[in-house]
Amino acid sequence: MTDGQGHVVSFPLARFYSWRGLGVHVIPAHRYRLTVVYDNPTGRTIADGGMGAVAGLFVPDWGAEWPAVDPSDTLYQRDLAATILAGKGQMMGHMMGHHADP
């Protein structure tokens, strides 16, 4: 959501929990994806110009077997590095520079 000058002031949230339930049921065999749509008034492609986030509590079914984490996986390594950077307060500045439109 933007204000009258086009500055981002918030983004939509979807909550999949309530006092009566823990959220969306997830299963090990399914690949979950986050899709991001962004408003680009320039009419040009902005390289890496989208951002989305997902967060939440994960409670596996009792007795469910999930794949083990593979620390050698490049996506895992990139996510871990981004998480560590975010904890140091540097992530937002890094992301803003990365998403700049030259």
PDB file as gemmi writes it, atoms N, CA and C in Angstrom:
CRYST1    1.000    1.000    1.000  90.00  90.00  90.00 P 1                      
ATOM      1  N   MET A   1       0.846  -1.159   0.000  1.00  0.00           N  
ATOM      2  CA  MET A   1       0.000   0.000   0.000  1.00  0.00           C  
ATOM      3  C   MET A   1       0.899   1.232   0.000  1.00  0.00           C  
ATOM      4  N   THR A   2       0.511   2.224  -0.756  1.00  0.00           N  
ATOM      5  CA  THR A   2       1.302   3.444  -0.838  1.00  0.00           C  
ATOM      6  C   THR A   2       0.467   4.648  -0.412  1.00  0.00           C  
ATOM      7  N   ASP A   3       1.160   5.703  -0.020  1.00  0.00           N  
ATOM      8  CA  ASP A   3       0.468   6.945   0.309  1.00  0.00           C  
ATOM      9  C   ASP A   3       0.296   7.769  -0.967  1.00  0.00           C  
ATOM     10  N   GLY A   4      -0.200   8.979  -0.851  1.00  0.00           N  
ATOM     11  CA  GLY A   4      -0.458   9.826  -2.005  1.00  0.00           C  
ATOM     12  C   GLY A   4       0.780  10.180  -2.804  1.00  0.00           C  
ATOM     13  N   GLN A   5       1.954  10.085  -2.198  1.00  0.00           N  
ATOM     14  CA  GLN A   5       3.203  10.402  -2.886  1.00  0.00           C  
ATOM     15  C   GLN A   5       3.898   9.163  -3.438  1.00  0.00           C  
ATOM     16  N   GLY A   6       3.270   7.997  -3.284  1.00  0.00           N  
ATOM     17  CA  GLY A   6       3.847   6.763  -3.804  1.00  0.00           C  
ATOM     18  C   GLY A   6       4.806   6.058  -2.878  1.00  0.00           C  
ATOM     19  N   HIS A   7       4.924   6.513  -1.632  1.00  0.00           N  
ATOM     20  CA  HIS A   7       5.803   5.850  -0.664  1.00  0.00           C  
ATOM     21  C   HIS A   7       5.097   4.635  -0.072  1.00  0.00           C  
ATOM     22  N   VAL A   8       5.822   3.541   0.033  1.00  0.00           N  
ATOM     23  CA  VAL A   8       5.258   2.331   0.630  1.00  0.00           C  
ATOM     24  C   VAL A   8       5.035   2.575   2.113  1.00  0.00           C  
ATOM     25  N   VAL A   9       3.803   2.355   2.564  1.00  0.00           N  
ATOM     26  CA  VAL A   9       3.473   2.561   3.974  1.00  0.00           C  
ATOM     27  C   VAL A   9       3.090   1.257   4.670  1.00  0.00           C  
ATOM     28  N   SER A  10       2.719   0.241   3.911  1.00  0.00           N  
ATOM     29  CA  SER A  10       2.393  -1.065   4.492  1.00  0.00           C  
ATOM     30  C   SER A  10       2.276  -2.073   3.355  1.00  0.00           C  
ATOM     31  N   PHE A  11       2.152  -3.343   3.731  1.00  0.00           N  
ATOM     32  CA  PHE A  11       1.900  -4.363   2.727  1.00  0.00           C  
ATOM     33  C   PHE A  11       0.856  -5.324   3.278  1.00  0.00           C  
ATOM     34  N   PRO A  12       0.086  -5.953   2.383  1.00  0.00           N  
ATOM     35  CA  PRO A  12      -1.000  -6.825   2.837  1.00  0.00           C  
ATOM     36  C   PRO A  12      -0.477  -8.019   3.622  1.00  0.00           C  
ATOM     37  N   LEU A  13      -1.211  -8.379   4.639  1.00  0.00           N  
ATOM     38  CA  LEU A  13      -0.883  -9.552   5.451  1.00  0.00           C  
ATOM     39  C   LEU A  13      -2.011 -10.562   5.344  1.00  0.00           C  
ATOM     40  N   ALA A  14      -1.655 -11.813   5.291  1.00  0.00           N  
ATOM     41  CA  ALA A  14      -2.637 -12.887   5.384  1.00  0.00           C  
ATOM     42  C   ALA A  14      -2.284 -13.686   6.622  1.00  0.00           C  
ATOM     43  N   ARG A  15      -3.252 -13.896   7.457  1.00  0.00           N  
ATOM     44  CA  ARG A  15      -3.018 -14.659   8.686  1.00  0.00           C  
ATOM     45  C   ARG A  15      -3.781 -15.972   8.586  1.00  0.00           C  
ATOM     46  N   PHE A  16      -3.066 -17.035   8.774  1.00  0.00           N  
ATOM     47  CA  PHE A  16      -3.658 -18.361   8.644  1.00  0.00           C  
ATOM     48  C   PHE A  16      -3.787 -19.045   9.995  1.00  0.00           C  
ATOM     49  N   TYR A  17      -4.111 -18.284  11.004  1.00  0.00           N  
ATOM     50  CA  TYR A  17      -4.288 -18.856  12.326  1.00  0.00           C  
ATOM     51  C   TYR A  17      -5.408 -18.121  13.046  1.00  0.00           C  
ATOM     52  N   SER A  18      -5.896 -18.727  14.092  1.00  0.00           N  
ATOM     53  CA  SER A  18      -6.905 -18.109  14.947  1.00  0.00           C  
ATOM     54  C   SER A  18      -6.789 -18.750  16.319  1.00  0.00           C  
ATOM     55  N   TRP A  19      -7.645 -18.346  17.219  1.00  0.00           N  
ATOM     56  CA  TRP A  19      -7.633 -18.946  18.560  1.00  0.00           C  
ATOM     57  C   TRP A  19      -8.047 -20.414  18.509  1.00  0.00           C  
ATOM     58  N   ARG A  20      -8.715 -20.814  17.422  1.00  0.00           N  
ATOM     59  CA  ARG A  20      -9.215 -22.186  17.329  1.00  0.00           C  
ATOM     60  C   ARG A  20      -8.309 -23.108  16.519  1.00  0.00           C  
ATOM     61  N   GLY A  21      -7.309 -22.578  15.846  1.00  0.00           N  
ATOM     62  CA  GLY A  21      -6.500 -23.437  14.996  1.00  0.00           C  
ATOM     63  C   GLY A  21      -5.087 -22.927  14.843  1.00  0.00           C  
ATOM     64  N   LEU A  22      -4.214 -23.816  14.397  1.00  0.00           N  
ATOM     65  CA  LEU A  22      -2.803 -23.482  14.268  1.00  0.00           C  
ATOM     66  C   LEU A  22      -2.413 -23.034  12.872  1.00  0.00           C  
ATOM     67  N   GLY A  23      -3.320 -23.023  11.925  1.00  0.00           N  
ATOM     68  CA  GLY A  23      -2.963 -22.521  10.607  1.00  0.00           C  
ATOM     69  C   GLY A  23      -3.163 -23.520   9.500  1.00  0.00           C  
ATOM     70  N   VAL A  24      -2.389 -23.360   8.456  1.00  0.00           N  
ATOM     71  CA  VAL A  24      -2.498 -24.177   7.255  1.00  0.00           C  
ATOM     72  C   VAL A  24      -1.794 -25.511   7.477  1.00  0.00           C  
ATOM     73  N   HIS A  25      -2.440 -26.577   7.070  1.00  0.00           N  
ATOM     74  CA  HIS A  25      -1.829 -27.898   7.185  1.00  0.00           C  
ATOM     75  C   HIS A  25      -0.805 -28.059   6.066  1.00  0.00           C  
ATOM     76  N   VAL A  26       0.424 -28.368   6.407  1.00  0.00           N  
ATOM     77  CA  VAL A  26       1.482 -28.557   5.411  1.00  0.00           C  
ATOM     78  C   VAL A  26       1.940 -30.008   5.426  1.00  0.00           C  
ATOM     79  N   ILE A  27       2.378 -30.466   4.258  1.00  0.00           N  
ATOM     80  CA  ILE A  27       2.810 -31.859   4.136  1.00  0.00           C  
ATOM     81  C   ILE A  27       4.206 -31.909   3.517  1.00  0.00           C  
ATOM     82  N   PRO A  28       4.998 -32.919   3.855  1.00  0.00           N  
ATOM     83  CA  PRO A  28       6.389 -32.992   3.381  1.00  0.00           C  
ATOM     84  C   PRO A  28       6.534 -33.105   1.868  1.00  0.00           C  
ATOM     85  N   ALA A  29       5.599 -33.750   1.188  1.00  0.00           N  
ATOM     86  CA  ALA A  29       5.756 -34.012  -0.242  1.00  0.00           C  
ATOM     87  C   ALA A  29       5.388 -32.820  -1.126  1.00  0.00           C  
ATOM     88  N   HIS A  30       4.872 -31.745  -0.534  1.00  0.00           N  
ATOM     89  CA  HIS A  30       4.437 -30.590  -1.325  1.00  0.00           C  
ATOM     90  C   HIS A  30       5.488 -29.487  -1.300  1.00  0.00           C  
ATOM     91  N   ARG A  31       5.739 -28.857  -2.451  1.00  0.00           N  
ATOM     92  CA  ARG A  31       6.648 -27.703  -2.517  1.00  0.00           C  
ATOM     93  C   ARG A  31       5.798 -26.443  -2.391  1.00  0.00           C  
ATOM     94  N   TYR A  32       6.093 -25.639  -1.402  1.00  0.00           N  
ATOM     95  CA  TYR A  32       5.348 -24.409  -1.152  1.00  0.00           C  
ATOM     96  C   TYR A  32       6.100 -23.238  -1.766  1.00  0.00           C  
ATOM     97  N   ARG A  33       5.356 -22.339  -2.405  1.00  0.00           N  
ATOM     98  CA  ARG A  33       5.970 -21.192  -3.070  1.00  0.00           C  
ATOM     99  C   ARG A  33       5.329 -19.900  -2.586  1.00  0.00           C  
ATOM    100  N   LEU A  34       6.128 -18.876  -2.542  1.00  0.00           N  
ATOM    101  CA  LEU A  34       5.664 -17.528  -2.241  1.00  0.00           C  
ATOM    102  C   LEU A  34       5.699 -16.754  -3.549  1.00  0.00           C  
ATOM    103  N   THR A  35       4.586 -16.166  -3.933  1.00  0.00           N  
ATOM    104  CA  THR A  35       4.516 -15.384  -5.158  1.00  0.00           C  
ATOM    105  C   THR A  35       4.393 -13.911  -4.798  1.00  0.00           C  
ATOM    106  N   VAL A  36       5.180 -13.087  -5.454  1.00  0.00           N  
ATOM    107  CA  VAL A  36       5.197 -11.653  -5.173  1.00  0.00           C  
ATOM    108  C   VAL A  36       4.775 -10.898  -6.422  1.00  0.00           C  
ATOM    109  N   VAL A  37       3.913  -9.921  -6.256  1.00  0.00           N  
ATOM    110  CA  VAL A  37       3.507  -9.038  -7.334  1.00  0.00           C  
ATOM    111  C   VAL A  37       3.850  -7.621  -6.898  1.00  0.00           C  
ATOM    112  N   TYR A  38       4.489  -6.861  -7.766  1.00  0.00           N  
ATOM    113  CA  TYR A  38       4.828  -5.496  -7.395  1.00  0.00           C  
ATOM    114  C   TYR A  38       4.364  -4.516  -8.459  1.00  0.00           C  
ATOM    115  N   ASP A  39       4.066  -3.303  -8.032  1.00  0.00           N  
ATOM    116  CA  ASP A  39       3.619  -2.241  -8.922  1.00  0.00           C  
ATOM    117  C   ASP A  39       4.850  -1.504  -9.438  1.00  0.00           C  
ATOM    118  N   ASN A  40       5.059  -1.547 -10.738  1.00  0.00           N  
ATOM    119  CA  ASN A  40       6.225  -0.908 -11.344  1.00  0.00           C  
ATOM    120  C   ASN A  40       5.741   0.160 -12.324  1.00  0.00           C  
ATOM    121  N   PRO A  41       5.655   1.409 -11.885  1.00  0.00           N  
ATOM    122  CA  PRO A  41       5.135   2.459 -12.763  1.00  0.00           C  
ATOM    123  C   PRO A  41       6.113   2.915 -13.847  1.00  0.00           C  
ATOM    124  N   THR A  42       7.347   2.398 -13.859  1.00  0.00           N  
ATOM    125  CA  THR A  42       8.342   2.856 -14.838  1.00  0.00           C  
ATOM    126  C   THR A  42       8.105   2.291 -16.229  1.00  0.00           C  
ATOM    127  N   GLY A  43       7.397   1.162 -16.333  1.00  0.00           N  
ATOM    128  CA  GLY A  43       7.215   0.528 -17.628  1.00  0.00           C  
ATOM    129  C   GLY A  43       8.420  -0.275 -18.075  1.00  0.00           C  
ATOM    130  N   ARG A  44       9.471  -0.291 -17.256  1.00  0.00           N  
ATOM    131  CA  ARG A  44      10.681  -1.061 -17.543  1.00  0.00           C  
ATOM    132  C   ARG A  44      10.837  -2.141 -16.480  1.00  0.00           C  
ATOM    133  N   THR A  45      11.553  -3.187 -16.832  1.00  0.00           N  
ATOM    134  CA  THR A  45      11.849  -4.230 -15.855  1.00  0.00           C  
ATOM    135  C   THR A  45      12.872  -3.714 -14.861  1.00  0.00           C  
ATOM    136  N   ILE A  46      12.608  -3.893 -13.590  1.00  0.00           N  
ATOM    137  CA  ILE A  46      13.564  -3.546 -12.544  1.00  0.00           C  
ATOM    138  C   ILE A  46      14.196  -4.861 -12.097  1.00  0.00           C  
ATOM    139  N   ALA A  47      15.470  -5.022 -12.368  1.00  0.00           N  
ATOM    140  CA  ALA A  47      16.162  -6.270 -12.022  1.00  0.00           C  
ATOM    141  C   ALA A  47      15.990  -6.568 -10.543  1.00  0.00           C  
ATOM    142  N   ASP A  48      15.591  -7.786 -10.228  1.00  0.00           N  
ATOM    143  CA  ASP A  48      15.391  -8.225  -8.844  1.00  0.00           C  
ATOM    144  C   ASP A  48      14.429  -7.304  -8.105  1.00  0.00           C  
ATOM    145  N   GLY A  49      13.441  -6.758  -8.787  1.00  0.00           N  
ATOM    146  CA  GLY A  49      12.572  -5.741  -8.193  1.00  0.00           C  
ATOM    147  C   GLY A  49      11.296  -6.244  -7.569  1.00  0.00           C  
ATOM    148  N   GLY A  50      11.365  -7.225  -6.754  1.00  0.00           N  
ATOM    149  CA  GLY A  50      10.192  -7.672  -6.018  1.00  0.00           C  
ATOM    150  C   GLY A  50      10.619  -8.184  -4.667  1.00  0.00           C  
ATOM    151  N   MET A  51       9.724  -8.113  -3.691  1.00  0.00           N  
ATOM    152  CA  MET A  51      10.079  -8.610  -2.369  1.00  0.00           C  
ATOM    153  C   MET A  51       8.832  -9.181  -1.716  1.00  0.00           C  
ATOM    154  N   GLY A  52       8.978 -10.288  -1.082  1.00  0.00           N  
ATOM    155  CA  GLY A  52       7.893 -10.898  -0.340  1.00  0.00           C  
ATOM    156  C   GLY A  52       8.459 -11.568   0.889  1.00  0.00           C  
ATOM    157  N   ALA A  53       7.601 -11.845   1.821  1.00  0.00           N  
ATOM    158  CA  ALA A  53       8.063 -12.473   3.060  1.00  0.00           C  
ATOM    159  C   ALA A  53       7.010 -13.448   3.559  1.00  0.00           C  
ATOM    160  N   VAL A  54       7.485 -14.466   4.214  1.00  0.00           N  
ATOM    161  CA  VAL A  54       6.592 -15.411   4.871  1.00  0.00           C  
ATOM    162  C   VAL A  54       7.242 -15.797   6.193  1.00  0.00           C  
ATOM    163  N   ALA A  55       6.443 -15.881   7.213  1.00  0.00           N  
ATOM    164  CA  ALA A  55       6.965 -16.249   8.529  1.00  0.00           C  
ATOM    165  C   ALA A  55       5.878 -16.971   9.300  1.00  0.00           C  
ATOM    166  N   GLY A  56       6.274 -17.756  10.234  1.00  0.00           N  
ATOM    167  CA  GLY A  56       5.274 -18.417  11.048  1.00  0.00           C  
ATOM    168  C   GLY A  56       5.824 -19.567  11.850  1.00  0.00           C  
ATOM    169  N   LEU A  57       4.974 -20.091  12.657  1.00  0.00           N  
ATOM    170  CA  LEU A  57       5.286 -21.233  13.496  1.00  0.00           C  
ATOM    171  C   LEU A  57       5.000 -22.501  12.714  1.00  0.00           C  
ATOM    172  N   PHE A  58       5.905 -23.439  12.771  1.00  0.00           N  
ATOM    173  CA  PHE A  58       5.718 -24.706  12.076  1.00  0.00           C  
ATOM    174  C   PHE A  58       5.577 -25.807  13.108  1.00  0.00           C  
ATOM    175  N   VAL A  59       4.461 -26.513  13.059  1.00  0.00           N  
ATOM    176  CA  VAL A  59       4.223 -27.638  13.964  1.00  0.00           C  
ATOM    177  C   VAL A  59       3.937 -28.860  13.097  1.00  0.00           C  
ATOM    178  N   PRO A  60       4.900 -29.781  12.960  1.00  0.00           N  
ATOM    179  CA  PRO A  60       4.666 -30.962  12.119  1.00  0.00           C  
ATOM    180  C   PRO A  60       3.646 -31.903  12.748  1.00  0.00           C  
ATOM    181  N   ASP A  61       2.982 -32.670  11.889  1.00  0.00           N  
ATOM    182  CA  ASP A  61       2.072 -33.701  12.388  1.00  0.00           C  
ATOM    183  C   ASP A  61       2.849 -34.671  13.260  1.00  0.00           C  
ATOM    184  N   TRP A  62       2.192 -35.198  14.279  1.00  0.00           N  
ATOM    185  CA  TRP A  62       2.814 -36.168  15.159  1.00  0.00           C  
ATOM    186  C   TRP A  62       3.275 -37.371  14.344  1.00  0.00           C  
ATOM    187  N   GLY A  63       4.550 -37.709  14.434  1.00  0.00           N  
ATOM    188  CA  GLY A  63       5.100 -38.869  13.742  1.00  0.00           C  
ATOM    189  C   GLY A  63       5.463 -38.637  12.284  1.00  0.00           C  
ATOM    190  N   ALA A  64       5.235 -37.431  11.765  1.00  0.00           N  
ATOM    191  CA  ALA A  64       5.554 -37.152  10.354  1.00  0.00           C  
ATOM    192  C   ALA A  64       7.067 -37.138  10.149  1.00  0.00           C  
ATOM    193  N   GLU A  65       7.504 -37.659   9.027  1.00  0.00           N  
ATOM    194  CA  GLU A  65       8.924 -37.643   8.689  1.00  0.00           C  
ATOM    195  C   GLU A  65       9.157 -36.603   7.609  1.00  0.00           C  
ATOM    196  N   TRP A  66      10.026 -35.654   7.911  1.00  0.00           N  
ATOM    197  CA  TRP A  66      10.362 -34.588   6.975  1.00  0.00           C  
ATOM    198  C   TRP A  66      11.794 -34.789   6.491  1.00  0.00           C  
ATOM    199  N   PRO A  67      12.095 -34.307   5.284  1.00  0.00           N  
ATOM    200  CA  PRO A  67      13.465 -34.439   4.790  1.00  0.00           C  
ATOM    201  C   PRO A  67      14.446 -33.707   5.708  1.00  0.00           C  
ATOM    202  N   ALA A  68      15.629 -34.241   5.815  1.00  0.00           N  
ATOM    203  CA  ALA A  68      16.667 -33.591   6.620  1.00  0.00           C  
ATOM    204  C   ALA A  68      17.155 -32.333   5.908  1.00  0.00           C  
ATOM    205  N   VAL A  69      17.636 -31.383   6.676  1.00  0.00           N  
ATOM    206  CA  VAL A  69      18.228 -30.172   6.105  1.00  0.00           C  
ATOM    207  C   VAL A  69      19.542 -30.542   5.433  1.00  0.00           C  
ATOM    208  N   ASP A  70      19.767 -29.995   4.242  1.00  0.00           N  
ATOM    209  CA  ASP A  70      21.020 -30.227   3.525  1.00  0.00           C  
ATOM    210  C   ASP A  70      21.838 -28.940   3.567  1.00  0.00           C  
ATOM    211  N   PRO A  71      22.782 -28.813   4.508  1.00  0.00           N  
ATOM    212  CA  PRO A  71      23.551 -27.579   4.633  1.00  0.00           C  
ATOM    213  C   PRO A  71      24.429 -27.267   3.424  1.00  0.00           C  
ATOM    214  N   SER A  72      24.617 -28.220   2.509  1.00  0.00           N  
ATOM    215  CA  SER A  72      25.415 -27.944   1.310  1.00  0.00           C  
ATOM    216  C   SER A  72      24.562 -27.365   0.178  1.00  0.00           C  
ATOM    217  N   ASP A  73      23.232 -27.341   0.333  1.00  0.00           N  
ATOM    218  CA  ASP A  73      22.331 -26.804  -0.676  1.00  0.00           C  
ATOM    219  C   ASP A  73      22.541 -25.291  -0.803  1.00  0.00           C  
ATOM    220  N   THR A  74      22.710 -24.798  -2.037  1.00  0.00           N  
ATOM    221  CA  THR A  74      23.024 -23.377  -2.233  1.00  0.00           C  
ATOM    222  C   THR A  74      21.884 -22.464  -1.792  1.00  0.00           C  
ATOM    223  N   LEU A  75      20.627 -22.870  -1.985  1.00  0.00           N  
ATOM    224  CA  LEU A  75      19.509 -22.044  -1.518  1.00  0.00           C  
ATOM    225  C   LEU A  75      19.499 -21.956   0.001  1.00  0.00           C  
ATOM    226  N   TYR A  76      19.787 -23.071   0.655  1.00  0.00           N  
ATOM    227  CA  TYR A  76      19.877 -23.068   2.117  1.00  0.00           C  
ATOM    228  C   TYR A  76      20.984 -22.117   2.575  1.00  0.00           C  
ATOM    229  N   GLN A  77      22.132 -22.185   1.927  1.00  0.00           N  
ATOM    230  CA  GLN A  77      23.266 -21.338   2.308  1.00  0.00           C  
ATOM    231  C   GLN A  77      22.944 -19.856   2.120  1.00  0.00           C  
ATOM    232  N   ARG A  78      22.277 -19.506   1.010  1.00  0.00           N  
ATOM    233  CA  ARG A  78      21.911 -18.108   0.775  1.00  0.00           C  
ATOM    234  C   ARG A  78      20.890 -17.629   1.800  1.00  0.00           C  
ATOM    235  N   ASP A  79      19.917 -18.468   2.125  1.00  0.00           N  
ATOM    236  CA  ASP A  79      18.910 -18.091   3.114  1.00  0.00           C  
ATOM    237  C   ASP A  79      19.546 -17.914   4.485  1.00  0.00           C  
ATOM    238  N   LEU A  80      20.451 -18.809   4.844  1.00  0.00           N  
ATOM    239  CA  LEU A  80      21.147 -18.705   6.125  1.00  0.00           C  
ATOM    240  C   LEU A  80      21.954 -17.411   6.192  1.00  0.00           C  
ATOM    241  N   ALA A  81      22.675 -17.097   5.116  1.00  0.00           N  
ATOM    242  CA  ALA A  81      23.475 -15.863   5.092  1.00  0.00           C  
ATOM    243  C   ALA A  81      22.584 -14.632   5.223  1.00  0.00           C  
ATOM    244  N   ALA A  82      21.442 -14.616   4.532  1.00  0.00           N  
ATOM    245  CA  ALA A  82      20.515 -13.481   4.623  1.00  0.00           C  
ATOM    246  C   ALA A  82      19.946 -13.357   6.026  1.00  0.00           C  
ATOM    247  N   THR A  83      19.649 -14.487   6.656  1.00  0.00           N  
ATOM    248  CA  THR A  83      19.120 -14.471   8.021  1.00  0.00           C  
ATOM    249  C   THR A  83      20.152 -13.921   8.992  1.00  0.00           C  
ATOM    250  N   ILE A  84      21.389 -14.335   8.835  1.00  0.00           N  
ATOM    251  CA  ILE A  84      22.459 -13.837   9.711  1.00  0.00           C  
ATOM    252  C   ILE A  84      22.648 -12.337   9.506  1.00  0.00           C  
ATOM    253  N   LEU A  85      22.647 -11.883   8.248  1.00  0.00           N  
ATOM    254  CA  LEU A  85      22.776 -10.451   7.971  1.00  0.00           C  
ATOM    255  C   LEU A  85      21.618  -9.668   8.581  1.00  0.00           C  
ATOM    256  N   ALA A  86      20.407 -10.202   8.470  1.00  0.00           N  
ATOM    257  CA  ALA A  86      19.233  -9.512   9.010  1.00  0.00           C  
ATOM    258  C   ALA A  86      19.364  -9.337  10.512  1.00  0.00           C  
ATOM    259  N   GLY A  87      19.948 -10.300  11.171  1.00  0.00           N  
ATOM    260  CA  GLY A  87      20.143 -10.215  12.615  1.00  0.00           C  
ATOM    261  C   GLY A  87      21.142  -9.149  13.012  1.00  0.00           C  
ATOM    262  N   LYS A  88      21.956  -8.724  12.078  1.00  0.00           N  
ATOM    263  CA  LYS A  88      22.955  -7.687  12.352  1.00  0.00           C  
ATOM    264  C   LYS A  88      22.461  -6.304  11.950  1.00  0.00           C  
ATOM    265  N   GLY A  89      21.191  -6.202  11.507  1.00  0.00           N  
ATOM    266  CA  GLY A  89      20.633  -4.911  11.143  1.00  0.00           C  
ATOM    267  C   GLY A  89      21.103  -4.373   9.808  1.00  0.00           C  
ATOM    268  N   GLN A  90      21.748  -5.202   8.990  1.00  0.00           N  
ATOM    269  CA  GLN A  90      22.287  -4.733   7.717  1.00  0.00           C  
ATOM    270  C   GLN A  90      21.419  -5.129   6.530  1.00  0.00           C  
ATOM    271  N   MET A  91      20.445  -5.986   6.738  1.00  0.00           N  
ATOM    272  CA  MET A  91      19.720  -6.560   5.615  1.00  0.00           C  
ATOM    273  C   MET A  91      18.918  -5.529   4.831  1.00  0.00           C  
ATOM    274  N   MET A  92      18.192  -4.649   5.487  1.00  0.00           N  
ATOM    275  CA  MET A  92      17.360  -3.707   4.756  1.00  0.00           C  
ATOM    276  C   MET A  92      18.205  -2.784   3.885  1.00  0.00           C  
ATOM    277  N   GLY A  93      19.300  -2.296   4.405  1.00  0.00           N  
ATOM    278  CA  GLY A  93      20.172  -1.450   3.601  1.00  0.00           C  
ATOM    279  C   GLY A  93      20.736  -2.196   2.414  1.00  0.00           C  
ATOM    280  N   HIS A  94      21.106  -3.439   2.626  1.00  0.00           N  
ATOM    281  CA  HIS A  94      21.633  -4.269   1.544  1.00  0.00           C  
ATOM    282  C   HIS A  94      20.567  -4.487   0.482  1.00  0.00           C  
ATOM    283  N   MET A  95      19.349  -4.794   0.923  1.00  0.00           N  
ATOM    284  CA  MET A  95      18.281  -5.068  -0.022  1.00  0.00           C  
ATOM    285  C   MET A  95      17.921  -3.821  -0.819  1.00  0.00           C  
ATOM    286  N   MET A  96      17.887  -2.667  -0.185  1.00  0.00           N  
ATOM    287  CA  MET A  96      17.531  -1.450  -0.897  1.00  0.00           C  
ATOM    288  C   MET A  96      18.562  -1.146  -1.987  1.00  0.00           C  
ATOM    289  N   GLY A  97      19.832  -1.340  -1.699  1.00  0.00           N  
ATOM    290  CA  GLY A  97      20.860  -1.125  -2.709  1.00  0.00           C  
ATOM    291  C   GLY A  97      20.773  -2.141  -3.824  1.00  0.00           C  
ATOM    292  N   HIS A  98      20.439  -3.364  -3.472  1.00  0.00           N  
ATOM    293  CA  HIS A  98      20.358  -4.442  -4.448  1.00  0.00           C  
ATOM    294  C   HIS A  98      19.196  -4.229  -5.409  1.00  0.00           C  
ATOM    295  N   HIS A  99      18.119  -3.611  -4.930  1.00  0.00           N  
ATOM    296  CA  HIS A  99      16.918  -3.440  -5.740  1.00  0.00           C  
ATOM    297  C   HIS A  99      16.849  -2.072  -6.406  1.00  0.00           C  
ATOM    298  N   ALA A 100      17.915  -1.322  -6.363  1.00  0.00           N  
ATOM    299  CA  ALA A 100      17.901   0.008  -6.969  1.00  0.00           C  
ATOM    300  C   ALA A 100      17.712  -0.093  -8.476  1.00  0.00           C  
ATOM    301  N   ASP A 101      17.045   0.897  -9.028  1.00  0.00           N  
ATOM    302  CA  ASP A 101      16.813   0.953 -10.466  1.00  0.00           C  
ATOM    303  C   ASP A 101      17.825   1.913 -11.068  1.00  0.00           C  
ATOM    304  N   PRO A 102      18.845   1.415 -11.780  1.00  0.00           N  
ATOM    305  CA  PRO A 102      19.905   2.292 -12.295  1.00  0.00           C  
ATOM    306  C   PRO A 102      19.396   3.310 -13.299  1.00  0.00           C  
TER     307      PRO A 102                                                      
END                                                                             
